[in-house]
Short mmCIF file of C-alpha atoms in Angstrom, two decimals:
data_model
loop_
_atom_site.label_atom_id
_atom_site.label_comp_id
_atom_site.label_asym_id
_atom_site.label_seq_id
_atom_site.Cartn_x
_atom_site.Cartn_y
_atom_site.Cartn_z
CA MET D 1 -6.60 244.51 117.60
CA ASP D 2 -3.08 243.38 116.76
CA ILE D 3 -0.97 246.18 115.25
CA ARG D 4 2.39 245.43 113.66
CA TYR D 5 4.92 247.56 111.83
CA ALA D 6 6.98 246.22 108.94
CA SER D 7 10.65 246.27 109.89
CA GLY D 8 14.02 244.67 109.39
CA ASP D 9 12.71 241.67 111.33
CA PHE D 10 11.31 240.50 108.00
CA ASN D 11 14.45 241.47 106.06
CA LEU D 12 12.67 244.49 104.64
CA VAL D 13 14.65 247.58 103.67
CA ASP D 14 14.11 250.93 101.99
CA ASP D 15 15.41 250.30 98.46
CA PRO D 16 15.75 253.51 96.41
CA THR D 17 16.59 251.47 93.29
CA MET D 18 13.47 249.32 93.66
CA THR D 19 15.30 246.33 92.20
CA LYS D 20 15.54 244.08 95.28
CA ASP D 21 12.81 241.44 95.34
CA GLN D 22 11.19 241.79 98.78
CA THR D 23 8.17 239.56 98.08
CA ALA D 24 9.15 236.95 100.69
CA GLY D 25 9.65 239.51 103.46
CA LEU D 26 6.45 241.40 102.71
CA GLN D 27 4.37 238.22 102.55
CA ALA D 28 5.95 236.94 105.78
CA PHE D 29 5.01 240.23 107.44
CA LEU D 30 1.38 239.90 106.29
CA SER D 31 1.26 236.21 107.26
CA ALA D 32 2.51 237.11 110.75
CA MET D 33 -0.74 239.03 111.26
CA GLY D 34 -2.56 235.70 111.42
CA GLY D 35 -5.21 236.85 108.97
CA SER D 36 -6.38 239.97 110.82
CA GLY D 37 -5.22 243.17 112.50
CA LYS D 38 -3.49 246.31 111.23
CA ALA D 39 -0.28 245.90 109.23
CA ILE D 40 1.54 249.22 108.80
CA LEU D 41 4.14 249.80 106.10
CA PRO D 42 6.86 252.43 106.66
CA PRO D 43 7.61 255.30 104.22
CA TRP D 44 9.92 253.07 102.19
CA ARG D 45 10.37 252.03 98.59
CA MET D 46 9.94 248.28 98.16
CA ALA D 47 9.76 246.05 95.07
CA PHE D 48 7.89 242.74 94.91
CA ARG D 49 6.05 240.42 92.54
CA GLN D 50 2.73 239.49 94.19
CA LEU D 51 1.15 239.79 97.65
CA ILE D 52 -1.86 237.78 98.83
CA ILE D 53 -4.34 239.47 101.17
CA THR D 54 -6.50 237.45 103.59
CA PRO D 55 -9.94 238.44 104.95
CA GLY D 56 -9.76 240.69 108.00
CA LEU D 57 -6.40 242.27 107.16
CA ASP D 58 -5.95 246.05 107.39
CA LEU D 59 -2.93 246.98 105.26
CA GLU D 60 -1.96 250.62 105.69
CA GLY D 61 0.94 252.56 104.21
CA SER D 62 2.49 255.81 105.39
CA GLY D 63 1.27 258.05 102.60
CA ILE D 64 0.82 258.27 98.83
CA GLY D 65 3.37 261.00 98.15
CA PRO D 66 5.30 260.51 94.91
CA GLN D 67 8.73 259.00 94.78
CA TYR D 68 10.48 262.37 94.59
CA ASP D 69 8.87 263.27 97.91
CA SER D 70 11.84 261.66 99.69
CA GLY D 71 10.37 259.03 101.94
CA ARG D 72 7.11 260.77 102.75
CA GLY D 73 5.02 257.91 101.45
CA THR D 74 4.99 254.16 100.92
CA LEU D 75 5.86 253.13 97.37
CA LEU D 76 5.27 249.49 96.36
CA LYS D 77 6.67 248.66 92.93
CA GLN D 78 5.90 245.44 91.07
CA LEU D 79 9.06 244.07 89.48
CA PRO D 80 9.22 244.00 85.67
CA GLY D 81 8.35 240.64 84.17
CA SER D 82 6.00 239.62 86.98
CA ASN D 83 3.02 239.39 84.59
CA CYS D 84 0.48 238.80 87.37
CA ASP D 85 -1.81 240.82 89.62
CA ALA D 86 0.24 242.72 92.20
CA ILE D 87 -2.01 242.67 95.30
CA VAL D 88 -4.62 239.93 95.11
CA THR D 89 -7.11 238.53 97.60
CA GLN D 90 -7.06 234.96 98.78
CA ASP D 91 -9.18 232.86 96.41
CA LEU D 92 -11.30 230.58 98.59
CA THR D 93 -14.53 229.21 97.14
CA GLY D 94 -17.55 230.70 98.85
CA SER D 95 -15.50 233.15 100.93
CA TRP D 96 -16.16 236.85 101.43
CA MET D 97 -13.65 239.60 102.08
CA HIS D 98 -15.10 240.94 105.34
CA TRP D 99 -13.37 243.58 107.52
CA THR D 100 -10.54 244.11 105.03
CA ARG D 101 -8.90 247.45 104.24
CA LEU D 102 -6.18 248.62 101.86
CA SER D 103 -5.12 252.24 102.31
CA ASN D 104 -2.58 255.04 102.18
CA PHE D 105 0.08 253.74 99.77
CA ARG D 106 1.33 254.16 96.23
CA LEU D 107 1.38 251.11 93.91
CA GLU D 108 3.15 251.10 90.55
CA GLY D 109 3.39 248.45 87.85
CA THR D 110 5.33 247.88 84.64
CA PRO D 111 3.33 249.02 81.58
CA THR D 112 5.40 246.82 79.25
CA ASP D 113 4.27 243.62 81.02
CA THR D 114 1.51 241.75 79.19
CA VAL D 115 -0.98 240.94 82.00
CA GLY D 116 -1.77 241.98 85.54
CA SER D 117 -3.80 244.50 87.53
CA GLY D 118 -2.66 246.52 90.51
CA ILE D 119 -5.26 245.38 93.08
CA LYS D 120 -7.63 242.50 92.30
CA PHE D 121 -10.40 241.17 94.54
CA LEU D 122 -11.22 237.60 93.50
CA ARG D 123 -14.01 237.34 96.08
CA PRO D 124 -16.82 239.80 96.95
CA LEU D 125 -16.25 242.76 99.21
CA GLY D 126 -18.18 242.25 102.43
CA GLU D 127 -18.93 244.02 105.68
CA GLY D 128 -16.44 246.69 106.69
CA THR D 129 -14.23 246.22 103.63
CA THR D 130 -12.85 249.24 101.78
CA ILE D 131 -10.07 250.54 99.58
CA ASP D 132 -9.18 254.15 100.26
CA ARG D 133 -6.46 256.72 99.59
CA VAL D 134 -4.38 254.72 97.14
CA PHE D 135 -2.49 255.71 93.99
CA VAL D 136 -2.26 252.97 91.33
CA LYS D 137 -0.29 253.51 88.13
CA GLY D 138 1.12 251.72 85.13
CA PHE D 139 -0.37 248.21 85.16
CA PRO D 140 -1.00 246.46 81.81
CA GLU D 141 -4.64 245.67 82.67
CA ASN D 142 -6.60 247.56 85.35
CA GLY D 143 -5.56 249.68 88.28
CA ILE D 144 -8.17 248.15 90.61
CA TRP D 145 -10.38 245.21 89.59
CA LEU D 146 -13.26 244.03 91.77
CA ALA D 147 -14.05 240.82 89.89
CA ASP D 148 -16.70 239.17 92.07
CA GLY D 149 -19.09 241.77 93.46
CA ALA D 150 -19.73 243.58 96.72
CA VAL D 151 -22.34 243.27 99.47
CA PRO D 152 -21.97 246.12 100.36
CA GLY D 153 -19.03 248.02 98.88
CA LYS D 154 -17.24 251.26 99.69
CA LEU D 155 -14.25 252.82 97.97
CA ARG D 156 -12.91 256.35 98.29
CA ASP D 157 -10.02 258.63 97.32
CA LEU D 158 -8.70 256.56 94.40
CA HIS D 159 -6.02 257.93 92.05
CA LEU D 160 -5.70 255.77 88.94
CA PHE D 161 -3.24 256.73 86.22
CA GLN D 162 -1.91 255.29 82.97
CA ASN D 163 -3.13 251.71 83.32
CA GLY D 164 -3.43 249.71 80.11
CA GLN D 165 -7.21 249.12 80.18
CA TYR D 166 -9.23 250.85 82.91
CA GLY D 167 -8.44 252.61 86.15
CA LEU D 168 -11.28 250.81 87.99
CA LYS D 169 -13.17 247.73 86.81
CA LEU D 170 -16.24 246.21 88.47
CA GLY D 171 -17.47 242.79 87.33
CA SER D 172 -16.24 240.21 84.86
CA HIS D 173 -17.19 238.87 81.44
CA ASP D 174 -17.33 235.29 82.73
CA ALA D 175 -20.44 235.55 84.93
CA LEU D 176 -23.18 237.87 86.20
CA LYS D 177 -22.15 239.82 89.28
CA ARG D 178 -23.93 241.70 92.06
CA PHE D 179 -22.83 244.97 93.62
CA TYR D 180 -25.32 245.81 96.35
CA ALA D 181 -25.30 249.29 97.90
CA THR D 182 -21.89 250.11 96.41
CA TYR D 183 -20.61 253.63 97.08
CA ILE D 184 -17.53 255.01 95.32
CA GLU D 185 -16.34 258.49 96.28
CA THR D 186 -13.61 260.72 94.81
CA VAL D 187 -12.04 258.94 91.85
CA SER D 188 -9.45 260.73 89.76
CA GLY D 189 -7.61 259.32 86.78
CA ASP D 190 -5.70 260.30 83.66
CA ASP D 191 -4.73 258.51 80.47
CA ASN D 192 -5.85 254.96 81.20
CA GLY D 193 -5.89 253.00 77.95
CA LEU D 194 -9.65 252.50 77.44
CA GLY D 195 -11.39 254.54 80.10
CA LEU D 196 -11.44 255.48 83.76
CA ILE D 197 -14.20 253.13 85.03
CA HIS D 198 -15.66 249.94 83.53
CA LEU D 199 -18.82 248.19 84.74
CA VAL D 200 -19.41 244.83 83.03
CA LYS D 201 -22.24 242.25 83.27
CA LEU D 202 -23.75 243.65 86.46
CA GLN D 203 -27.17 242.04 86.11
CA LYS D 204 -27.98 240.64 89.54
CA ALA D 205 -31.17 242.01 91.12
CA TYR D 206 -30.85 245.09 93.33
CA THR D 207 -27.42 246.06 92.02
CA THR D 208 -27.02 249.78 92.73
CA ILE D 209 -23.82 251.78 92.36
CA GLN D 210 -23.35 255.42 93.31
CA PHE D 211 -20.38 257.52 92.21
CA MET D 212 -19.61 260.78 93.99
CA HIS D 213 -16.93 263.22 92.76
CA VAL D 214 -15.30 261.71 89.67
CA LYS D 215 -12.63 263.44 87.58
CA SER D 216 -11.56 261.92 84.27
CA GLU D 217 -8.92 263.34 81.95
CA GLY D 218 -7.65 261.82 78.74
CA ASN D 219 -5.11 262.69 76.08
CA THR D 220 -5.80 262.57 72.34
CA THR D 221 -6.20 258.78 72.16
CA LYS D 222 -6.54 257.39 75.72
CA GLN D 223 -9.26 257.30 78.37
CA ASN D 224 -12.00 257.84 75.81
CA ASP D 225 -14.82 257.34 78.35
CA MET D 226 -15.19 258.33 81.97
CA ILE D 227 -17.55 255.42 82.71
CA HIS D 228 -18.14 252.51 80.30
CA ILE D 229 -21.22 250.48 81.26
CA GLU D 230 -21.24 247.16 79.35
CA ASP D 231 -24.12 244.67 79.33
CA CYS D 232 -25.44 245.83 82.71
CA LEU D 233 -28.96 245.72 84.12
CA CYS D 234 -28.50 247.92 87.18
CA ASN D 235 -28.89 251.41 88.62
CA VAL D 236 -25.96 253.79 88.28
CA SER D 237 -26.01 257.24 89.88
CA ILE D 238 -23.28 259.79 89.21
CA HIS D 239 -22.98 262.96 91.29
CA THR D 240 -20.61 265.84 90.59
CA ALA D 241 -18.47 264.48 87.78
CA SER D 242 -16.06 266.27 85.47
CA SER D 243 -14.81 264.76 82.23
CA THR D 244 -12.16 266.57 80.23
CA GLY D 245 -10.38 265.82 76.99
CA ILE D 246 -7.64 267.32 74.89
CA ILE D 247 -8.52 269.00 71.62
CA PRO D 248 -7.84 268.06 68.86
CA ARG D 249 -8.46 264.35 69.41
CA THR D 250 -8.89 261.36 67.16
CA VAL D 251 -11.60 259.43 69.03
CA ILE D 252 -15.06 260.11 70.47
CA LYS D 253 -15.02 260.87 74.18
CA SER D 254 -18.04 260.35 76.42
CA MET D 255 -18.84 260.90 80.07
CA VAL D 256 -20.94 257.70 80.03
CA LYS D 257 -20.72 255.06 77.28
CA ILE D 258 -23.37 252.31 77.23
CA THR D 259 -22.96 249.08 75.30
CA GLY D 260 -25.51 246.25 75.31
CA PRO D 261 -27.29 244.01 74.98
CA GLN D 262 -28.58 244.79 78.50
CA THR D 263 -28.80 248.48 79.40
CA PRO D 264 -28.82 250.23 82.79
CA ARG D 265 -30.68 253.09 84.39
CA VAL D 266 -28.33 256.06 84.63
CA SER D 267 -28.75 259.37 86.44
CA ILE D 268 -26.20 262.18 86.27
CA HIS D 269 -26.31 265.16 88.64
CA ASP D 270 -24.27 268.35 88.25
CA PRO D 271 -21.96 267.23 85.43
CA GLY D 272 -19.02 269.34 84.35
CA TRP D 273 -17.33 268.85 81.01
CA SER D 274 -14.83 270.18 78.51
CA GLY D 275 -13.36 268.60 75.42
CA ILE D 276 -15.82 265.68 75.25
CA ASP D 277 -18.48 264.84 72.66
CA TYR D 278 -21.32 263.24 74.64
CA LEU D 279 -22.68 263.13 78.16
CA ILE D 280 -24.22 259.77 77.21
CA ASN D 281 -23.25 257.64 74.21
CA ASP D 282 -25.66 254.70 74.06
CA THR D 283 -24.30 252.47 71.31
CA ALA D 284 -26.82 249.73 72.20
CA ASN D 285 -29.74 251.94 71.11
CA ASN D 286 -27.75 254.24 68.80
CA ILE D 287 -28.70 257.31 70.84
CA THR D 288 -26.42 260.09 72.01
CA VAL D 289 -26.88 262.97 74.43
CA PRO D 290 -24.60 265.81 73.32
CA ALA D 291 -22.26 267.40 75.81
CA GLY D 292 -23.98 270.13 77.74
CA ASN D 293 -24.43 271.25 81.29
CA PRO D 294 -27.87 270.32 82.67
CA ILE D 295 -28.45 270.27 86.38
CA ALA D 296 -29.46 266.61 86.13
CA LEU D 297 -30.56 263.98 83.69
CA TYR D 298 -32.07 260.49 83.92
CA TYR D 299 -31.65 257.96 81.13
CA LYS D 300 -33.11 254.50 80.47
CA ASP D 301 -33.60 252.55 77.21
CA GLY D 302 -33.33 255.63 75.04
CA LEU D 303 -35.74 257.68 77.17
CA LEU D 304 -34.26 260.86 78.59
CA SER D 305 -35.49 263.28 81.22
CA SER D 306 -33.42 266.42 81.77
CA TRP D 307 -33.72 269.26 84.24
CA GLY D 308 -32.07 272.62 83.91
#
């Protein structure tokens, strides 16, 4: 496997001000990989507008430590006024993002921009593709948006803070999507505008999504729901989740919010909660499950089974 390190050969520098546009150098570095191999970013601070990722590329930073950690991590900052997705996959009709990995870096946007997500997959995740150990903050839309499905999908160790809509979004309003055997482990996020996780129009047969270790925290008005499931006909399993909210608050907060017309099967195991109103808020059927602490519950079309 080809392994390359970003360096001055591509006119890249550590820029503490994060005002120098290094889009051309970063894209040239990724293009030099020839579409595959491991591309390693140094513990630098670099500003850019948009990077395009090709199938087979393994983009790895040098850590997700915060900016004040003095060079101990890779910080990628989208320049103000970009108004586009920051890291986006190549959009080729009929293509799949096989053997692709994004990991171990910090990505920050400009909340005052009007559009744009931090990481957006325009094509389905495929074999060997994952996003892991990333911190994504301050984008006007979503932190991470998987717009076109996964067969299969695996994400882990995601830290999603203060994005305008959701920390993580799966699916799109424009078409039905499939997420086969999708596993998402260790997601933590605070104060995203609408909620931490959004699943929308997942109605393809055999769509199954499992969440393991999810922590959601919202202030008085933001991140009202840990997981919002909208117009989905799929199986969603949630294991070991904690949803917290600040009291007093001005909006209803739910661990799982369901909106129709299609509704999913949902199972929750070992939930933890504080400062939220409902474990499940099914607005499609006008049914709520008050916050409590059962060992497990299973919910479908207004029918609830609870243990413990």
